[in-house]
Coordinates of C-alpha atoms in Angstrom, one line a residue:
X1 CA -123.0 -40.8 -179.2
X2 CA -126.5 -41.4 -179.4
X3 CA -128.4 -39.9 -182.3
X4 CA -131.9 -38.3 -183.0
X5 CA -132.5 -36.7 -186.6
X6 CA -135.6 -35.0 -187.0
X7 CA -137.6 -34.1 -190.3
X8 CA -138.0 -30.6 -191.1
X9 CA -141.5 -30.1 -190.4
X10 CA -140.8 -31.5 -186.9
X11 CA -138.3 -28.9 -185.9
X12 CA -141.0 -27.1 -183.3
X13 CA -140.4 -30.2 -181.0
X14 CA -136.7 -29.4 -180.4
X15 CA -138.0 -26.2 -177.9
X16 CA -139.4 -29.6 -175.9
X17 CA -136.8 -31.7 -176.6
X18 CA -133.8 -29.4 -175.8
X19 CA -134.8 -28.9 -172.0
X20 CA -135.4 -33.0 -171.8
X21 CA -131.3 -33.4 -172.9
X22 CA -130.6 -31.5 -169.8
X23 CA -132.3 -33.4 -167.1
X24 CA -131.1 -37.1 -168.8
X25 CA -127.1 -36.1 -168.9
X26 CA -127.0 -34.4 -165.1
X27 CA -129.3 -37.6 -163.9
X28 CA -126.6 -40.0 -166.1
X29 CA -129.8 -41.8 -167.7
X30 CA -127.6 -42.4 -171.4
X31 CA -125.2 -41.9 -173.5
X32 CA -124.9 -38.0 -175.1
X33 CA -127.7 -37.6 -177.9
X34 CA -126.9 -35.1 -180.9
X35 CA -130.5 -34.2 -182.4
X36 CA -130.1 -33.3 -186.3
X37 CA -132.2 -31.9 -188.5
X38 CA -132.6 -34.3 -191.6
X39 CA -134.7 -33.7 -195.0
X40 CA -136.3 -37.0 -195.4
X41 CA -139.9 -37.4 -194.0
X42 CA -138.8 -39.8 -191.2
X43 CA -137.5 -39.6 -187.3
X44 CA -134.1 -41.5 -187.2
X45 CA -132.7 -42.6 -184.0
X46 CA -129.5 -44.6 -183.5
X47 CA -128.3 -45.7 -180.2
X48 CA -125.7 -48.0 -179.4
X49 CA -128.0 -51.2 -179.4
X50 CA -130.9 -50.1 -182.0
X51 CA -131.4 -48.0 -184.8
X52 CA -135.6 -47.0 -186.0
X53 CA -137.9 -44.8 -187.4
X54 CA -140.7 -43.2 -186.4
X55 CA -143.6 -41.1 -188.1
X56 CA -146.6 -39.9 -186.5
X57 CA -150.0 -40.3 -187.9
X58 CA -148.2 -41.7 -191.1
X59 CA -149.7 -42.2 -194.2
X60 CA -148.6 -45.5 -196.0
X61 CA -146.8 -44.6 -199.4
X62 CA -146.0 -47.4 -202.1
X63 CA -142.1 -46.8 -201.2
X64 CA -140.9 -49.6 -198.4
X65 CA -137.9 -47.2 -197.8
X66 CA -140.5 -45.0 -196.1
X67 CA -142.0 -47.8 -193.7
X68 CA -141.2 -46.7 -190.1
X69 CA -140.1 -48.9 -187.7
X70 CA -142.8 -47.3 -185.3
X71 CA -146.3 -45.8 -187.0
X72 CA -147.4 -43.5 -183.8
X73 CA -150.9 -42.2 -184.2
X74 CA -152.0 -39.5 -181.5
X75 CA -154.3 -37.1 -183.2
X76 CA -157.9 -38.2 -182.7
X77 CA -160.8 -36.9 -184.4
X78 CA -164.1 -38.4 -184.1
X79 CA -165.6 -41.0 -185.8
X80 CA -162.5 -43.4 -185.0
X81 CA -163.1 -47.0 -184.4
X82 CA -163.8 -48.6 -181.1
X83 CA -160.9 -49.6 -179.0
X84 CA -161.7 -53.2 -179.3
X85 CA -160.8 -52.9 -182.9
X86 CA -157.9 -50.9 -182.4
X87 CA -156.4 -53.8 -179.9
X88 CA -156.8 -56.0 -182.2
X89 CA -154.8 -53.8 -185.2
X90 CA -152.2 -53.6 -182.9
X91 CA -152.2 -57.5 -182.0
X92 CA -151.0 -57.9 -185.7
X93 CA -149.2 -54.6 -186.7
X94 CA -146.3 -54.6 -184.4
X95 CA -145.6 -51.0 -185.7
X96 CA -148.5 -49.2 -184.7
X97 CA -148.5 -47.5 -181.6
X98 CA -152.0 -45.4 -180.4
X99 CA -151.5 -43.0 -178.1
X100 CA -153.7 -41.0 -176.1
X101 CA -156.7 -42.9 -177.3
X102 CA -159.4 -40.5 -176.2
X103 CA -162.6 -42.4 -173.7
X104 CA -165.2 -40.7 -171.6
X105 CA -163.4 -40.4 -168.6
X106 CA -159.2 -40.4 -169.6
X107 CA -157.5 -42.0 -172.2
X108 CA -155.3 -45.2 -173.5
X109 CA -151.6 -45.3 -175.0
X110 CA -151.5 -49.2 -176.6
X111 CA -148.8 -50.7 -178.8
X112 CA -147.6 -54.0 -179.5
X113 CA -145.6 -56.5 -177.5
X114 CA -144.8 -60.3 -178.2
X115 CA -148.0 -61.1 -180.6
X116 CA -150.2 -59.0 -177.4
X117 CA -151.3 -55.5 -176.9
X118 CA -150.1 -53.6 -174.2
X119 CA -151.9 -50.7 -172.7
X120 CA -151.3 -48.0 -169.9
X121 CA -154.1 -45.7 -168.7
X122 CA -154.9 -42.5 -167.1
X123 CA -157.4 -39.7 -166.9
X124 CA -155.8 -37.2 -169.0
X125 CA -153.4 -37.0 -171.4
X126 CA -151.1 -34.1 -170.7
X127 CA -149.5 -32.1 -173.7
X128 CA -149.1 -33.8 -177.1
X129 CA -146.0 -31.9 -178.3
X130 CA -144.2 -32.6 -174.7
X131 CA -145.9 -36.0 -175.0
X132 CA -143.8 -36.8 -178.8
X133 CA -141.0 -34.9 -177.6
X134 CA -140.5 -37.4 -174.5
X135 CA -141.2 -40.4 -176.9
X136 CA -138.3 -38.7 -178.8
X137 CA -136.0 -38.2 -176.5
X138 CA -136.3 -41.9 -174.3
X139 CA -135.9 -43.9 -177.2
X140 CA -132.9 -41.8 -178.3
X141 CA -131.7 -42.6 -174.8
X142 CA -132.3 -46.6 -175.4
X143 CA -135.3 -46.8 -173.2
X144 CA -136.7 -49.6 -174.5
X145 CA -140.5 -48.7 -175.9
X146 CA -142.5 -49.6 -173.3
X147 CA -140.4 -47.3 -171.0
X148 CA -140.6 -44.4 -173.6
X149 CA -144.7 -44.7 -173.9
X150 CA -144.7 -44.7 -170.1
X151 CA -142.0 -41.7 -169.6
X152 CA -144.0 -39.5 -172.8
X153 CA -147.3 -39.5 -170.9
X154 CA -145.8 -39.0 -167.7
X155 CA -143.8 -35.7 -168.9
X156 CA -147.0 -35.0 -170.8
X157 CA -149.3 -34.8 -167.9
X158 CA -146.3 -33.4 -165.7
X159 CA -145.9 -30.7 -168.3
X160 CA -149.7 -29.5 -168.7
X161 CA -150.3 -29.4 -165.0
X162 CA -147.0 -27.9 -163.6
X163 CA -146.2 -25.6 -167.0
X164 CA -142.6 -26.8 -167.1
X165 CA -141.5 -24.1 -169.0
X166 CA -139.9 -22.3 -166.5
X167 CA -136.6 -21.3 -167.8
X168 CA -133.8 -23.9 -165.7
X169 CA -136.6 -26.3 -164.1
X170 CA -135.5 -30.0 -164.2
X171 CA -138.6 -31.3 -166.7
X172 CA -137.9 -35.1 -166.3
X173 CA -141.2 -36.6 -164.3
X174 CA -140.5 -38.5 -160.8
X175 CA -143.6 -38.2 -159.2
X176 CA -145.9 -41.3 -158.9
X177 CA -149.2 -39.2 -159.7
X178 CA -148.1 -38.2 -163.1
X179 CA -147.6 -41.8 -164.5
X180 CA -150.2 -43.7 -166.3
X181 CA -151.6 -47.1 -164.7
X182 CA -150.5 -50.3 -166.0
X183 CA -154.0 -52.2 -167.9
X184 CA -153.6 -56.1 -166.5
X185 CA -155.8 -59.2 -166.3
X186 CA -157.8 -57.9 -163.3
X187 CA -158.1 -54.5 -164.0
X188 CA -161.5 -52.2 -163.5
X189 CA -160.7 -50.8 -167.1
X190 CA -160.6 -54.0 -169.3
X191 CA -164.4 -53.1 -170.5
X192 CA -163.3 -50.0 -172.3
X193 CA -160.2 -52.1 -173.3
X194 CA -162.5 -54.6 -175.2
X195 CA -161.7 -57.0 -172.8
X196 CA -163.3 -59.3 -170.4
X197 CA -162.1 -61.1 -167.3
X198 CA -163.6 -63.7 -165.4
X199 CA -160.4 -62.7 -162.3
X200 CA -161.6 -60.8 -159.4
X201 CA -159.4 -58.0 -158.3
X202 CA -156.1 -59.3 -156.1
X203 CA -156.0 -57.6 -152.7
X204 CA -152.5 -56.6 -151.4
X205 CA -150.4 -59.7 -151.0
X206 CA -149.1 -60.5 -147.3
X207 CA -146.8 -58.3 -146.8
X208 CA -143.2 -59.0 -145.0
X209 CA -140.9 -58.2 -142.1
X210 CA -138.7 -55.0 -143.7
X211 CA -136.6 -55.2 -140.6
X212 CA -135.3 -58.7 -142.1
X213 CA -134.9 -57.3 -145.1
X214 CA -131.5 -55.4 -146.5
X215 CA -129.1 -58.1 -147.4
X216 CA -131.2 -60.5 -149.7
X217 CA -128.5 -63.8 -151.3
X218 CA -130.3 -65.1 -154.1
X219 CA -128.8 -68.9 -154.0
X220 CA -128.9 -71.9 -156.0
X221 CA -129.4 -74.6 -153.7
X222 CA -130.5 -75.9 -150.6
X223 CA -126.9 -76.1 -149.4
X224 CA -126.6 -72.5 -149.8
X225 CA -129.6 -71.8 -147.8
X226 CA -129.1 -73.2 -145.1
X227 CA -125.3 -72.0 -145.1
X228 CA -126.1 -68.3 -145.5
X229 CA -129.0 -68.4 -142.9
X230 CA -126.9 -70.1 -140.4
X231 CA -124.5 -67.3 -140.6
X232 CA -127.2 -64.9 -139.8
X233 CA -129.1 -63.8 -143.1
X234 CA -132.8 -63.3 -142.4
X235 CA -134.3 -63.3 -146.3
X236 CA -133.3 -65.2 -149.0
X237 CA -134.2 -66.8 -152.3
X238 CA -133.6 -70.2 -153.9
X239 CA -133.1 -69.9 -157.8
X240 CA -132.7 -73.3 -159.0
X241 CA -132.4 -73.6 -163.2
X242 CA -132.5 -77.2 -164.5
X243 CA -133.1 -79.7 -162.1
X244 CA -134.7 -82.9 -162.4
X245 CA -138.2 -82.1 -161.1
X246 CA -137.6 -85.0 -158.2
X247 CA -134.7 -83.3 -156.7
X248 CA -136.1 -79.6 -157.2
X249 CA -139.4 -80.7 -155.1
X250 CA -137.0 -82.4 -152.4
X251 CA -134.7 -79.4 -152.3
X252 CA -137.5 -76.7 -151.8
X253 CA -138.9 -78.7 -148.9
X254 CA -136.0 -78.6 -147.4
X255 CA -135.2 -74.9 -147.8
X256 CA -138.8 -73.8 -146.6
X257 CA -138.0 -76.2 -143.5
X258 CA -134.7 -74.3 -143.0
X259 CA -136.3 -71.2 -143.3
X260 CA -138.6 -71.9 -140.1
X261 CA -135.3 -73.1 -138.1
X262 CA -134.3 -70.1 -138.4
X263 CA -137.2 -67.9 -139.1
X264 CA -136.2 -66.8 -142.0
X265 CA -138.0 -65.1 -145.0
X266 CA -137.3 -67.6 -147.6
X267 CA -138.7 -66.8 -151.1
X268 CA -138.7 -69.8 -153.7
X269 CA -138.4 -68.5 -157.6
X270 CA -140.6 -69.3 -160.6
X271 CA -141.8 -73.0 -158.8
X272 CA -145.0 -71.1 -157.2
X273 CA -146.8 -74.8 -157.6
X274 CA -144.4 -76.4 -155.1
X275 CA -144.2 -73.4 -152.6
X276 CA -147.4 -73.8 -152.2
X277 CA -147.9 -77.3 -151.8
X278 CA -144.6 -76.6 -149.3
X279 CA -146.2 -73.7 -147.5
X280 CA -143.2 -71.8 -148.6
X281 CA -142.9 -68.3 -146.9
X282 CA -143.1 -66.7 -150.3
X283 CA -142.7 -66.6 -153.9
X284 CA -140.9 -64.8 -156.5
X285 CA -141.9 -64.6 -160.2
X286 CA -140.3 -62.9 -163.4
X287 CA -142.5 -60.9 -166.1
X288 CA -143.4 -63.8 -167.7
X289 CA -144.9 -66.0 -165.2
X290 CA -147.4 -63.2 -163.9
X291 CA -149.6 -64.2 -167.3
X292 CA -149.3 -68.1 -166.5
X293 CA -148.9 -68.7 -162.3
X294 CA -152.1 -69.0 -160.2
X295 CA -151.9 -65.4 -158.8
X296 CA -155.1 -65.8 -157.0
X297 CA -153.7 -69.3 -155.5
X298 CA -150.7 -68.0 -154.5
X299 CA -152.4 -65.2 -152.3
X300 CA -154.8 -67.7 -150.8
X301 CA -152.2 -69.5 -149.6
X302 CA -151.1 -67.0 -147.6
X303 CA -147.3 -66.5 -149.3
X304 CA -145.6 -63.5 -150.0
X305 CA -145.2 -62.7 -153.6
X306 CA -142.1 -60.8 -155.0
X307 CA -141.8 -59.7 -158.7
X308 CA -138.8 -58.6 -161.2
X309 CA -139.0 -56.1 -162.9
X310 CA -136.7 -53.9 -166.2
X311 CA -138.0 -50.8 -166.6
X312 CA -141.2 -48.4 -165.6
X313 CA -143.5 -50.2 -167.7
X314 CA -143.0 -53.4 -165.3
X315 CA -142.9 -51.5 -162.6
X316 CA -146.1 -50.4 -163.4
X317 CA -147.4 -53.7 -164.2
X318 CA -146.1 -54.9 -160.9
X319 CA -147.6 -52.4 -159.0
X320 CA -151.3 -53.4 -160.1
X321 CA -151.0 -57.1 -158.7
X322 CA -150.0 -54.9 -155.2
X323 CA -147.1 -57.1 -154.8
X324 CA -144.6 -58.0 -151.2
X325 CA -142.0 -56.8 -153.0
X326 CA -140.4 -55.5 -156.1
X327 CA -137.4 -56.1 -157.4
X328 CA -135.3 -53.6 -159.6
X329 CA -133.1 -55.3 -162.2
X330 CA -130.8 -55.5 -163.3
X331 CA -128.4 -52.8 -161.9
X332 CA -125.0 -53.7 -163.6
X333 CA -123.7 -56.3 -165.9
X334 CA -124.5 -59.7 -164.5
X335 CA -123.1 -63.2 -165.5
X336 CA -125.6 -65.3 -163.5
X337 CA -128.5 -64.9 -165.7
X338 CA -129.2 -63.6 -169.3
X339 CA -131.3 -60.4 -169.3
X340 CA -133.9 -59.6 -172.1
X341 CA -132.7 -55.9 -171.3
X342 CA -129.5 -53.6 -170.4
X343 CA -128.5 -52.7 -167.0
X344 CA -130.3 -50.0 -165.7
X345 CA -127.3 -48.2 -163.6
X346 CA -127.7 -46.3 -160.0
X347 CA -129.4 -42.9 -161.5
X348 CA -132.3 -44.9 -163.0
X349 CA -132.9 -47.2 -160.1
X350 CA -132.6 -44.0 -157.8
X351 CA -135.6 -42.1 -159.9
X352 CA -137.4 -46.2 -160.2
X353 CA -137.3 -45.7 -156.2
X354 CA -138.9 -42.3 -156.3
X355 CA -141.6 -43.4 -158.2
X356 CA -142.1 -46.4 -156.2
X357 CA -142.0 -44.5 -152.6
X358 CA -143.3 -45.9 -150.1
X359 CA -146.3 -47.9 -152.0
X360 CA -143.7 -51.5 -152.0
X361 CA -140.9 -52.4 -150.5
X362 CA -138.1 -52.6 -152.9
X363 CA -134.7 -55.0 -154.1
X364 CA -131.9 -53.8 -156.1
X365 CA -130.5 -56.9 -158.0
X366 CA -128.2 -57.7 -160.7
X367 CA -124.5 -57.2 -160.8
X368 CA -124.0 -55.9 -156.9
X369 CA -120.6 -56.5 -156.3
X370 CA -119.4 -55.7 -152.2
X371 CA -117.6 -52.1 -153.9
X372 CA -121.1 -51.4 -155.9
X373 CA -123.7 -52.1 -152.1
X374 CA -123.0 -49.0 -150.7
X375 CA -124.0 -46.7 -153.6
X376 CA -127.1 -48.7 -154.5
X377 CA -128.3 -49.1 -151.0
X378 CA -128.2 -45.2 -150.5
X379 CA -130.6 -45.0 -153.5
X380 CA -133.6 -46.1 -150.7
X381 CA -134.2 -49.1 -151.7
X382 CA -135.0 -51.7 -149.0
X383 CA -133.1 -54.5 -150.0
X384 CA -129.8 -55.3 -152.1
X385 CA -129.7 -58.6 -153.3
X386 CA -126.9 -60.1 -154.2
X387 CA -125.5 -63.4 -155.5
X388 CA -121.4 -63.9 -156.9
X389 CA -120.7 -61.6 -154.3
X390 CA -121.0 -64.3 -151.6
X391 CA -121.3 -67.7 -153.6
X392 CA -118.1 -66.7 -155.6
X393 CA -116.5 -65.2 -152.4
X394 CA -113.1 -66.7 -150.9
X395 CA -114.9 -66.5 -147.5
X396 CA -118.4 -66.3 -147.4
X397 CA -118.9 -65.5 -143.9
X398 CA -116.2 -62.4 -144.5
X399 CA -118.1 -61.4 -147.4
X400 CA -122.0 -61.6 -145.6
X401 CA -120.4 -59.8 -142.3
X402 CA -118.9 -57.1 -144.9
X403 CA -122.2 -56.5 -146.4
X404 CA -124.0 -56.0 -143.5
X405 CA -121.2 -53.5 -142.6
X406 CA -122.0 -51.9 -145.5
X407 CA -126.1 -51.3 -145.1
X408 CA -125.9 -50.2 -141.3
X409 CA -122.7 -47.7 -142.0
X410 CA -124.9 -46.6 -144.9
X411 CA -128.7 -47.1 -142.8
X412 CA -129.7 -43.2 -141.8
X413 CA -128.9 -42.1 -145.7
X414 CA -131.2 -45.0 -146.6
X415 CA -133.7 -44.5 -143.8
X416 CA -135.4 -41.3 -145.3
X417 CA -136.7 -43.1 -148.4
X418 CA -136.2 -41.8 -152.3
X419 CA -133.6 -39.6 -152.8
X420 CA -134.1 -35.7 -153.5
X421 CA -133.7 -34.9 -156.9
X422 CA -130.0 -32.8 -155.6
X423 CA -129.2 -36.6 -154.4
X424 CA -129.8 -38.3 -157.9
X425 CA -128.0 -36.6 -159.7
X426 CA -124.5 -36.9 -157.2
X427 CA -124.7 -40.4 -157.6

């Protein structure tokens, strides 16, 4: 059990916090949190794979027992110092966390991430004690912090203009107009973010052909490319990890040449250089390469561009660069690739669909075994992709031919989008 002690003076947040523990058990987003009351001057939280402290608007004190994991200032009173200089504080105090930084026309939440600032943005904040009761409660849950920033100013905003109060309403936000916007490279709001970029704005990548799209192998090699689109699948992905650079560049020729045999959506991962110079039929990129990768080239080239994403932060983030796709990872415990984060599970990816609607098409990844495609597919998603469950399979064929069994048996729950709140929570 997951735990959440709160200081004395804090105890007014549990009439926020209470209502948010319903919600996150009948939706299955965590393990059970018990909130304490605790008579030290720190939050405590303890979860299964991290244990912190937070304080909000602390006040350094010569005792290092007291130093909070997380410093969260939210209370603004003018004169504060620019935003500029705030990004920067946070560039070298991976503790602080400013939220709801206050600007003429909406506000900022920023806090630190790998030696970098990360920011969301929106036009108003919401409530501030639903806003800290959110933070709360997600990182008791073992949202990772991005997620709870994200999730806190969604409630917030969700609480102030729908008054949540009402006694029995489910107060967890899943509607796309309550979440903040992601702040990336090319956004309009880097001038009041201290920041200036010489990127124009991306328009929407090319977008591709949905009706190939609901069983996506992601293979690693040419060999399995051509086998699994010879026996009928329309998209794919080659994944290739450690090849000699000769080999790789021979290899993705040949799979982009397959993929016109057959015409076939074939998307080549990470090598965005070479699919290019290939004329590749599209792209796909993690997290990390959307700060180094040519974004700008890849579009002018015409390809499709998919991205992975952990969580709603990077969904967020991945929704700015107005992507082909998005993929949602990683469901369940996989073998075929480390993860920088846990699996997400069905009830998440279900309310990561909501959010997402109809703005991107979508793939489930990570962990889909042939017994597991039928319950993620009904979340709406428009693509479940898939790997051990046909390269590790006694009979490949068998195991593609199942699959597809699988998505049309399961096609008119899956046809009306996002599932209805009632849905969710029966998975």
């Amino acid at each position: 059990m997951n735990t959440l002690s709160l200081p004395q003076h804090l105890m007014p947040l549990l009439m926020h916090i209470e209502p948010l523990l319903v919600p996150a058990q009948l939706y299955q987003l965590g393990d059970e949190v018990n909130v304490t009351i605790n008579n030290e001057q720190l939050i405590k939280i303890k979860t299964a794979t991290k244990e912190c402290s937070l304080a909000f608007n602390f006040i350094a004190a010569e005792n290092d027992d007291l130093q909070p994991t997380y410093q969260v200032r939210d209370q603004w009173l003018a004169p504060f110092d620019e935003l500029e200089v705030l990004r920067d504080k946070v560039v070298t105090d991976s503790s602080l966390i400013l939220c709801g930084y206050p600007t003429t026309d909406g506000c900022f939440d920023l806090w630190h991430h790998q030696g970098q600032a990360r920011a969301t943005y929106c036009h108003h904040s919401g409530a501030s004690e639903a806003q800290r009761a959110m933070l709360l409660v997600a990182l008791a849950l073992d949202y990772p912090i991005d997620d709870a920033l994200v999730l806190a100013r969604a409630h917030a905003r969700s609480y102030q203009d729908h008054n949540c109060r009402a006694q029995g309403e489910l107060v967890w936000p899943t509607t796309a107009k309550v979440f903040p916007r992601a702040v990336v490279s090319h956004d309009s709001e880097l001038e009041q973010f201290g920041c200036h970029s010489n990127d124009n704005a991306l328009t929407p990548f090319a977008s591709l052909d949905r009706t190939k799209l609901g069983l996506y192998p992601v293979v690693d090699s040419v060999n399995w490319v051509e086998r699994v689109l010879q026996l009928g699948v329309t998209t794919t992905q080659l994944r290739i990890k450690n090849l000699h650079q000769s080999r790789l560049e021979q290899q993705i020729q040949q799979a982009v040449v397959a993929g016109i045999a057959c015409q076939a959506q074939v998307f080549i991962n990470d090598y965005w250089l070479l699919a290019i110079k290939h004329h590749a039929y599209g792209v796909h990129l993690g997290q990390e390469d959307l700060d180094s990768a040519d974004l700008a080239a890849i579009q002018q080239a015409g390809l499709r561009l998919g991205i992975s994403t952990h969580g709603y932060y990077e969904i967020l983030r991945a929704l700015e660069y107005q992507p082909s796709y998005i993929a949602l990872g990683h469901i369940f415990a996989t073998s075929t690739k480390e993860m920088p984060s846990l699996p997400q599970g069905v009830s998440r990816l279900a309310l990561y669909q909501k959010l997402i609607g109809e703005r991107c098409p979508t793939v489930a990844i990570g962990g889909i075994t042939i017994e597991r495609a039928g319950k993620v597919w009904r979340t709406g998603v428009t693509a479940v992709a898939v790997v051990s469950a046909i390269t590790q399979a006694d009979d490949p064929e068998a195991a593609i031919a199942e699959l597809n069994n699988i998505l049309v048996a399961n096609v008119e729950n899956q046809a009306g989008g996002a599932l209805s709140d009632d849905s969710i929570r029966a998975l």
